[in-house]
XYZ file of C-alpha atoms in Angstrom:
572
model
C 204.351 76.499 94.400
C 202.516 73.742 92.584
C 204.113 73.101 89.198
C 201.761 70.402 87.934
C 198.861 68.110 88.978
C 198.251 64.571 87.552
C 194.622 63.246 88.293
C 193.685 59.680 87.387
C 190.172 58.321 88.123
C 189.400 60.948 90.614
C 185.598 61.318 90.927
C 184.222 62.350 87.425
C 187.645 63.004 86.040
C 189.193 59.990 84.340
C 192.531 61.647 83.550
C 193.925 65.107 83.527
C 197.316 66.733 83.675
C 197.411 70.431 84.772
C 200.520 72.684 84.284
C 200.053 75.362 86.721
C 201.633 78.775 86.669
C 202.624 81.377 89.259
C 200.129 84.193 89.933
C 196.358 83.688 90.036
C 194.869 80.586 88.725
C 191.047 80.311 88.467
C 189.261 77.090 88.197
C 185.617 77.295 86.948
C 182.992 74.980 85.406
C 179.317 74.132 85.525
C 177.824 72.740 88.709
C 178.569 68.927 89.016
C 181.429 69.253 86.493
C 184.027 68.206 89.158
C 185.520 71.582 90.444
C 185.476 70.137 93.932
C 187.713 67.287 92.665
C 190.388 69.888 92.094
C 190.275 70.893 95.806
C 189.911 67.274 96.779
C 193.210 66.516 95.040
C 195.070 69.118 96.915
C 193.554 68.027 100.078
C 194.826 64.538 99.496
C 198.329 65.778 98.655
C 198.450 67.653 101.839
C 197.465 64.794 104.067
C 193.680 64.650 104.247
C 192.077 61.243 104.794
C 191.416 59.232 101.731
C 187.856 57.883 101.196
C 187.253 55.205 98.606
C 184.205 57.039 97.305
C 186.544 59.529 95.445
C 187.501 56.556 93.176
C 185.740 56.966 89.794
C 182.938 54.347 89.245
C 184.352 51.356 87.426
C 188.009 52.080 88.318
C 190.051 50.046 90.653
C 191.929 53.157 92.097
C 192.416 56.777 92.007
C 195.893 58.486 91.726
C 196.777 62.098 92.478
C 200.360 63.379 91.935
C 201.699 66.733 92.449
C 205.015 68.404 91.573
C 205.888 71.097 93.999
C 208.664 73.682 93.569
C 210.515 74.043 96.725
C 212.295 77.319 96.059
C 210.894 79.791 98.531
C 209.334 77.094 100.690
C 210.209 76.659 104.261
C 213.372 74.456 104.433
C 211.608 72.176 106.933
C 209.477 70.803 104.078
C 212.437 69.301 102.300
C 214.009 68.242 105.557
C 210.783 66.427 106.524
C 210.652 64.490 103.241
C 214.422 63.604 103.235
C 214.052 62.497 106.833
C 211.349 60.011 105.724
C 213.641 58.660 102.993
C 212.543 60.603 100.000
C 214.228 63.003 97.609
C 213.628 66.722 97.824
C 215.971 69.380 96.405
C 214.635 72.039 94.115
C 211.337 70.164 93.832
C 209.363 67.363 95.455
C 206.901 64.836 93.946
C 204.077 63.978 96.253
C 201.412 61.375 95.351
C 198.399 59.509 96.862
C 197.049 56.148 95.553
C 193.481 55.458 96.747
C 192.416 51.818 95.987
C 188.586 50.972 95.911
C 189.386 48.351 98.503
C 192.252 48.254 100.886
C 194.549 50.918 102.331
C 195.571 54.098 100.621
C 199.207 54.842 100.033
C 201.260 58.056 100.248
C 204.649 58.730 98.571
C 206.880 61.696 98.858
C 210.072 62.113 96.906
C 209.720 58.641 95.454
C 209.393 56.891 98.716
C 206.381 55.450 100.458
C 205.825 57.562 103.617
C 203.342 57.789 106.586
C 200.481 60.156 106.032
C 201.968 62.449 108.733
C 204.894 63.279 106.354
C 202.370 64.717 103.830
C 200.546 66.690 106.556
C 203.818 68.234 107.707
C 205.005 69.025 104.347
C 201.555 70.326 103.300
C 201.489 72.860 106.124
C 204.596 74.484 104.531
C 203.475 74.218 100.891
C 199.684 74.957 100.670
C 197.297 77.033 102.654
C 193.760 75.732 102.074
C 190.864 77.993 102.503
C 187.364 76.423 102.245
C 184.430 75.688 104.417
C 186.483 73.337 106.834
C 189.060 76.188 107.223
C 186.320 78.593 107.894
C 185.219 76.362 110.714
C 188.764 76.406 112.211
C 188.721 80.243 112.191
C 185.955 79.972 114.829
C 188.223 78.068 117.123
C 190.033 80.025 119.945
C 193.285 78.234 119.376
C 193.357 79.234 115.626
C 192.483 82.847 116.666
C 195.316 83.117 119.094
C 197.756 81.587 116.675
C 196.594 84.042 113.922
C 197.201 86.883 116.306
C 200.632 85.707 117.300
C 201.683 85.201 113.761
C 200.406 88.706 112.932
C 202.429 90.135 115.935
C 205.695 89.047 114.304
C 208.958 89.209 116.165
C 207.718 91.325 119.316
C 205.144 88.675 120.115
C 207.255 85.813 119.227
C 210.029 87.128 121.569
C 207.598 87.748 124.355
C 205.946 84.352 123.936
C 209.383 82.595 124.029
C 210.361 84.451 127.247
C 206.970 83.601 128.772
C 207.407 79.976 127.923
C 210.812 79.839 129.528
C 209.614 81.233 132.972
C 206.340 79.353 132.667
C 208.275 75.903 132.341
C 210.480 76.839 135.305
C 207.340 77.681 137.343
C 205.640 74.478 136.339
C 208.758 72.293 137.212
C 209.194 74.075 140.557
C 205.497 73.697 141.402
C 205.536 69.894 140.470
C 208.572 69.410 142.745
C 206.973 71.454 145.491
C 203.812 69.302 145.281
C 205.890 66.188 145.252
C 207.854 67.172 148.337
C 204.612 67.963 150.250
C 202.865 64.934 149.161
C 205.801 62.615 150.160
C 206.619 64.405 153.437
C 205.337 61.544 155.754
C 206.911 58.885 153.598
C 210.112 60.763 153.477
C 210.257 61.205 157.263
C 209.642 57.484 157.683
C 212.462 56.685 155.277
C 214.774 59.117 157.038
C 214.056 57.379 160.315
C 214.817 54.011 158.827
C 218.008 54.930 157.216
C 219.267 56.763 160.406
C 218.548 53.877 162.580
C 220.095 51.381 160.106
C 223.282 53.500 159.812
C 223.544 53.738 163.618
C 223.245 49.878 163.933
C 225.882 49.269 161.361
C 228.211 51.888 162.889
C 227.757 50.405 166.401
C 228.857 46.989 165.167
C 231.331 48.526 162.686
C 232.096 45.457 160.419
C 235.345 45.287 158.569
C 235.698 44.142 154.943
C 236.317 40.358 154.838
C 235.769 40.044 158.607
C 233.093 37.472 158.445
C 235.201 35.245 156.211
C 238.123 35.412 158.474
C 235.956 34.738 161.602
C 234.384 31.601 159.949
C 237.826 30.204 159.310
C 238.999 31.152 162.777
C 236.032 29.462 164.515
C 236.570 26.294 162.547
C 240.255 26.314 163.695
C 239.484 27.077 167.388
C 236.809 24.350 167.457
C 239.244 21.740 166.317
C 242.249 23.289 168.107
C 243.312 20.190 170.154
C 243.121 17.680 167.267
C 244.892 20.177 165.035
C 247.698 20.752 167.505
C 248.064 17.114 168.323
C 248.279 16.081 164.622
C 250.763 18.884 163.730
C 252.873 18.282 166.894
C 253.171 14.588 166.034
C 254.133 15.357 162.447
C 256.761 17.767 163.736
C 258.294 15.265 166.145
C 258.340 12.638 163.447
C 260.271 14.903 161.198
C 262.795 16.551 163.597
C 262.271 14.790 167.018
C 260.970 15.878 170.362
C 262.401 17.939 173.092
C 260.870 15.556 175.648
C 261.860 12.104 174.553
C 264.504 10.324 172.386
C 262.902 9.049 169.318
C 263.893 8.197 165.859
C 262.985 10.957 163.367
C 263.279 11.680 159.635
C 265.785 14.433 160.054
C 268.428 12.234 161.656
C 267.844 9.505 159.102
C 268.071 11.781 155.989
C 271.107 13.586 157.538
C 272.841 10.184 157.868
C 271.984 9.404 154.394
C 273.352 12.649 153.146
C 276.639 12.057 155.031
C 277.021 8.596 153.509
C 276.407 9.751 149.893
C 278.756 12.684 150.376
C 281.522 10.405 151.682
C 281.178 8.190 148.703
C 281.022 11.140 146.378
C 284.508 12.091 147.642
C 285.854 8.972 146.022
C 283.519 8.975 142.939
C 282.541 12.434 141.911
C 279.628 10.990 139.732
C 277.671 10.727 143.008
C 277.969 14.426 143.628
C 274.592 15.298 142.052
C 272.920 12.691 144.177
C 274.713 13.911 147.263
C 273.480 17.423 146.679
C 269.837 16.029 146.118
C 269.883 14.304 149.438
C 271.300 17.340 151.209
C 268.593 19.440 149.516
C 265.908 17.108 150.833
C 267.247 17.375 154.295
C 267.002 21.225 154.080
C 263.431 21.084 152.784
C 262.488 18.697 155.502
C 263.869 21.187 158.058
C 261.895 24.073 156.516
C 258.681 22.091 156.616
C 259.319 21.278 160.257
C 259.795 24.950 160.937
C 256.492 25.811 159.217
C 254.690 23.150 161.316
C 256.229 24.710 164.416
C 254.968 28.239 163.257
C 251.589 26.842 162.765
C 251.564 25.634 166.370
C 252.847 29.047 167.422
C 249.770 30.725 165.827
C 247.460 29.102 168.406
C 249.516 30.820 171.175
C 249.375 34.100 169.179
C 245.522 34.182 169.298
C 245.872 35.478 172.760
C 242.578 36.326 174.399
C 240.437 35.369 171.315
C 238.632 32.241 172.298
C 236.007 30.218 170.368
C 233.391 31.800 172.502
C 234.631 35.319 171.396
C 234.759 34.386 167.746
C 231.247 32.992 167.814
C 229.981 36.043 169.646
C 231.451 38.444 167.010
C 229.985 36.253 164.228
C 226.656 36.626 165.874
C 227.062 40.439 166.016
C 227.762 40.371 162.230
C 224.852 38.119 161.644
C 222.487 40.635 163.238
C 223.223 42.791 160.176
C 221.618 40.206 157.857
C 218.711 42.585 157.118
C 221.117 44.856 155.319
C 222.794 42.112 153.204
C 223.845 38.493 153.342
C 227.512 39.153 154.095
C 229.724 41.965 155.321
C 230.521 43.192 151.754
C 226.774 43.691 151.046
C 226.278 45.413 154.335
C 229.019 47.866 153.638
C 227.685 48.513 150.143
C 224.261 49.139 151.771
C 225.808 51.561 154.251
C 227.307 53.613 151.329
C 223.920 53.745 149.502
C 222.011 54.540 152.504
C 224.378 57.317 153.517
C 223.840 58.936 150.060
C 220.130 58.480 150.031
C 219.933 59.928 153.679
C 221.884 63.001 152.435
C 219.630 63.521 149.582
C 216.446 63.170 151.565
C 217.830 65.661 154.278
C 218.774 68.001 151.385
C 215.135 67.655 150.122
C 213.890 68.595 153.558
C 216.126 71.653 153.489
C 214.872 72.484 150.022
C 211.273 72.302 151.175
C 211.974 74.994 153.690
C 212.645 77.554 150.986
C 210.514 76.067 148.196
C 207.561 78.278 148.987
C 209.607 81.381 148.352
C 211.029 79.891 145.128
C 207.641 78.974 143.719
C 206.337 82.279 144.682
C 209.102 84.112 142.834
C 208.605 81.949 139.788
C 204.869 82.669 139.885
C 205.812 86.400 139.999
C 208.003 85.977 136.896
C 205.166 84.140 135.033
C 202.852 86.950 135.868
C 205.241 89.602 134.624
C 206.069 87.678 131.470
C 202.370 87.137 130.907
C 201.672 90.905 131.248
C 204.429 91.651 128.662
C 203.051 89.033 126.272
C 199.512 90.420 126.726
C 200.717 93.965 126.021
C 202.491 92.783 122.859
C 199.446 91.013 121.717
C 197.192 93.981 122.401
C 199.430 96.163 120.326
C 199.531 93.556 117.469
C 195.785 93.143 117.706
C 195.085 96.825 117.158
C 197.414 97.007 114.127
C 196.241 93.831 112.619
C 192.388 94.617 113.164
C 192.850 97.958 111.610
C 194.641 96.525 108.486
C 192.016 93.761 108.023
C 189.239 96.344 108.516
C 190.692 98.356 105.605
C 190.711 95.286 103.423
C 187.083 94.507 104.510
C 186.048 97.963 103.463
C 187.551 97.453 100.016
C 185.595 94.135 99.858
C 182.346 96.092 100.073
C 182.070 95.663 103.840
C 182.695 99.270 104.862
C 181.152 98.928 108.311
C 182.676 95.641 109.121
C 185.048 95.588 112.089
C 187.396 92.906 113.320
C 188.833 93.111 116.812
C 190.324 90.988 119.545
C 189.232 90.614 123.194
C 192.296 89.757 125.235
C 191.484 89.034 128.824
C 193.680 87.951 131.720
C 193.349 84.248 132.634
C 195.126 81.530 134.663
C 198.608 80.944 133.324
C 198.875 78.189 130.652
C 201.455 77.111 128.096
C 200.678 79.910 125.629
C 200.278 82.889 127.890
C 198.193 84.190 130.817
C 195.267 85.372 128.880
C 192.480 84.328 126.598
C 192.094 85.529 123.037
C 188.735 85.969 121.315
C 188.323 87.288 117.730
C 185.261 89.534 117.562
C 183.430 90.689 114.505
C 180.541 92.981 113.500
C 179.287 93.636 110.031
C 177.453 96.749 111.066
C 177.817 99.661 113.551
C 174.343 98.732 114.914
C 175.466 95.271 116.002
C 177.846 95.041 118.930
C 181.045 92.915 118.147
C 180.697 89.261 119.072
C 182.190 85.802 118.321
C 183.019 85.733 114.685
C 181.650 82.188 114.398
C 178.234 83.331 115.460
C 177.858 86.772 113.811
C 179.640 86.312 110.421
C 177.774 84.621 107.503
C 179.506 82.141 105.259
C 180.131 84.938 102.644
C 181.341 87.384 105.260
C 183.588 84.709 106.746
C 185.044 84.045 103.296
C 185.833 87.667 102.862
C 187.354 87.991 106.326
C 189.698 85.081 105.600
C 190.716 86.729 102.281
C 191.325 89.940 103.998
C 193.449 88.272 106.684
C 195.562 86.477 104.092
C 196.103 89.689 102.121
C 197.298 91.540 105.131
C 199.579 88.668 106.192
C 201.015 88.524 102.763
C 202.201 92.085 103.211
C 204.643 90.747 106.000
C 205.502 87.242 104.783
C 204.912 85.197 101.612
C 203.539 81.727 101.456
C 204.102 79.343 98.473
C 200.472 78.538 97.556
C 196.969 79.574 98.552
C 193.887 77.700 97.586
C 190.441 79.275 97.951
C 187.223 77.275 97.584
C 183.900 79.283 97.553
C 185.642 82.420 98.769
C 182.988 84.266 96.801
C 180.138 82.437 98.390
C 177.101 84.705 99.008
C 178.571 87.777 97.226
C 178.268 89.405 93.914
C 178.559 92.646 92.058
C 181.024 95.278 93.344
C 182.061 92.863 96.208
C 182.826 90.107 93.819
C 185.102 92.423 91.736
C 186.966 93.547 94.888
C 187.473 89.806 95.933
C 189.010 89.167 92.532
C 191.160 92.309 92.843
C 192.311 91.295 96.449
C 193.138 87.721 95.105
C 195.171 89.275 92.308
C 197.024 91.336 94.764
C 197.702 88.298 96.972
C 198.990 86.598 93.772
C 201.759 89.233 93.573
C 203.459 87.442 96.473
C 202.255 83.724 96.133
C 200.657 81.261 93.809
C 196.841 81.639 94.319
C 194.400 78.957 93.108
C 190.608 79.853 93.273
C 187.613 77.740 92.577
C 184.836 80.138 91.697
C 181.479 80.556 89.947
C 181.627 84.289 89.615
C 182.897 85.950 86.414
C 183.968 89.096 88.293
C 186.423 86.844 90.139
C 187.573 84.769 87.234
C 188.391 87.894 85.121
C 191.344 88.490 87.391
C 193.066 85.271 86.575
C 196.608 84.968 85.049
C 195.655 81.347 84.256
C 192.021 80.214 83.770
C 191.249 76.434 83.914
C 187.747 75.130 83.261
C 186.266 71.704 84.125
C 184.121 70.473 81.200
C 181.509 67.872 81.780
C 180.353 65.363 79.118
C 177.041 63.766 80.088
C 176.647 61.952 76.797
C 179.546 59.602 77.560
C 179.015 56.320 79.358
C 178.689 57.906 82.746
C 179.557 61.500 83.466
C 183.065 62.379 82.312
C 184.901 65.651 83.073
C 188.104 67.023 81.549
C 190.214 70.030 82.381
C 191.183 72.638 79.841
C 193.439 75.719 80.044
C 191.694 78.601 78.281
C 193.196 81.164 75.886
C 191.537 84.636 75.585
C 188.754 83.515 73.324
C 188.061 80.528 75.526
C 188.075 82.831 78.583
C 185.549 85.204 77.001
C 183.273 82.341 76.282
C 183.585 80.951 79.846
C 183.148 84.335 81.500
C 180.064 84.929 79.375
C 178.608 81.600 80.429
C 179.390 82.499 84.151
C 177.701 85.873 83.767
C 174.349 84.641 82.317
C 174.615 81.081 81.348
C 174.593 81.924 77.607
C 178.155 81.683 76.336
C 177.096 82.878 72.689
C 175.142 85.984 73.905
C 176.683 89.145 72.366
C 175.825 91.184 75.525
C 177.435 88.578 77.853
C 180.515 88.409 75.628
C 180.731 92.154 75.597
C 180.414 92.254 79.341
C 183.051 89.533 79.662
C 185.457 91.350 77.479
C 184.976 94.527 79.562
C 185.627 92.565 82.774
C 188.659 90.873 81.361
C 190.209 94.130 79.853
C 189.583 96.122 82.981
C 191.201 93.659 85.251
C 194.092 93.091 82.866
C 194.814 96.775 82.747
C 194.647 97.195 86.497
C 196.912 94.185 87.083
C 199.421 95.790 84.727
C 199.378 98.787 86.938
C 200.206 96.760 90.044
C 203.869 96.481 89.309
C 204.103 100.057 87.993
C 202.498 101.499 91.071
C 203.949 99.004 93.539
C 200.497 97.955 94.689
C 200.598 95.414 97.491
C 197.538 96.266 99.435
């Protein structure tokens, strides 16, 4: 609930601090005194757009600050403020600063926050009821949401079940449409992938084959020069089988023998003898490797330069799939996976019609269940609201809902219309067309009283809920507001004494036209102050004995009846 409001330079109010209490708080005052500023302040704290014209003339900025008790509020309110960086435990401080020029600023929990944070928090803290809210009651979406809320757990469960099957149906339908729309493109892609894989499989490249063939072709192309050079080097090292020539092996072996002979006499030469002997062995190993190199040409067998170049040409024909064999093999793997997926899609398309049809049937069944739950809730809710309207001096008024099948949508397979008639002689019709402003105000009040019997809300604010009514109807509006205040904090801006008499706290906006520009202040009234204000509201003459007597009668009667609420357990 709202614990306190601080107003600074808001309209005609230069400064005011209001300590608000639980129960029913009434705000009254003469026309033009600034009662609307009270509602404007709450609108600003719950995320309404800030207009510079609300800033008091001559002031640089207006400030509105509210302290909210979060006990009993939806936990999401505190979570949203904390998520935005503010502090919110048992209470939250929300403020708006509106400069005459420049951008307005919003804070929550001591932190500057986006306006959306105030809107989200406001939805869980304050339920505003004024002319703009009356307009929303005319909207089909609001009417459906109202009915679903009134339906409680049965409707909520049916709606959740419906949404689950509806989402599945929409997903399948979208996939079905996509498969049909891309059938020709998919067939073309399947053909391309199939032909590509067949081409690759026919040539069947091996990993690293292109690199090996490039090296082999280079070797075969220079085979004679390579063999001549290597063969000559071999002969120089170890000699030739075909002619007697000097060679390095003979020379180094002779050197090794000489050094070894000398080492037999002088053992200090032993290391040198071993080194020369080792050189001879390494020379022999090198000659053997050169001989092996020459043998490799013989081992190539039937692979000629022409064969190598022909195979390289075959591998080159796969260039469309990659610049080298490794890329071609990677393409082959990807293409195989994609082809399998596309073929599975083709298979899925075969039974997709049946799956979509089954999903559509599930949506239809869930929609029927949801419609039945809504119809049951509509009957109970309309009857309860009708009883409240009768108590509000509208005995012939009837509220009902027209629930008709419709194409499936995210919130059901039906349309919901709220119908209203104030008299038996008039057929029920759209509430927005048949209900006057005063009737619409009483309908909204009746709805909130009925809802309060099932779930409490922190704070209700009513502006002009008594518009167009008087007499007995006004007394019953006051009584219903007092009943609603048994569950929640209720704040009402009113000009009717019959309503104001039911207040637990009475605030009045007092205007001083003698000052330099209109100035208004806010006062909390005691019993004597209330009697004077009620007398003024009754006849415009606060010092009239008759008006004061009537005011006392209203105040005493309502006080006595409220005392009986708790004793009798009155909730409706």
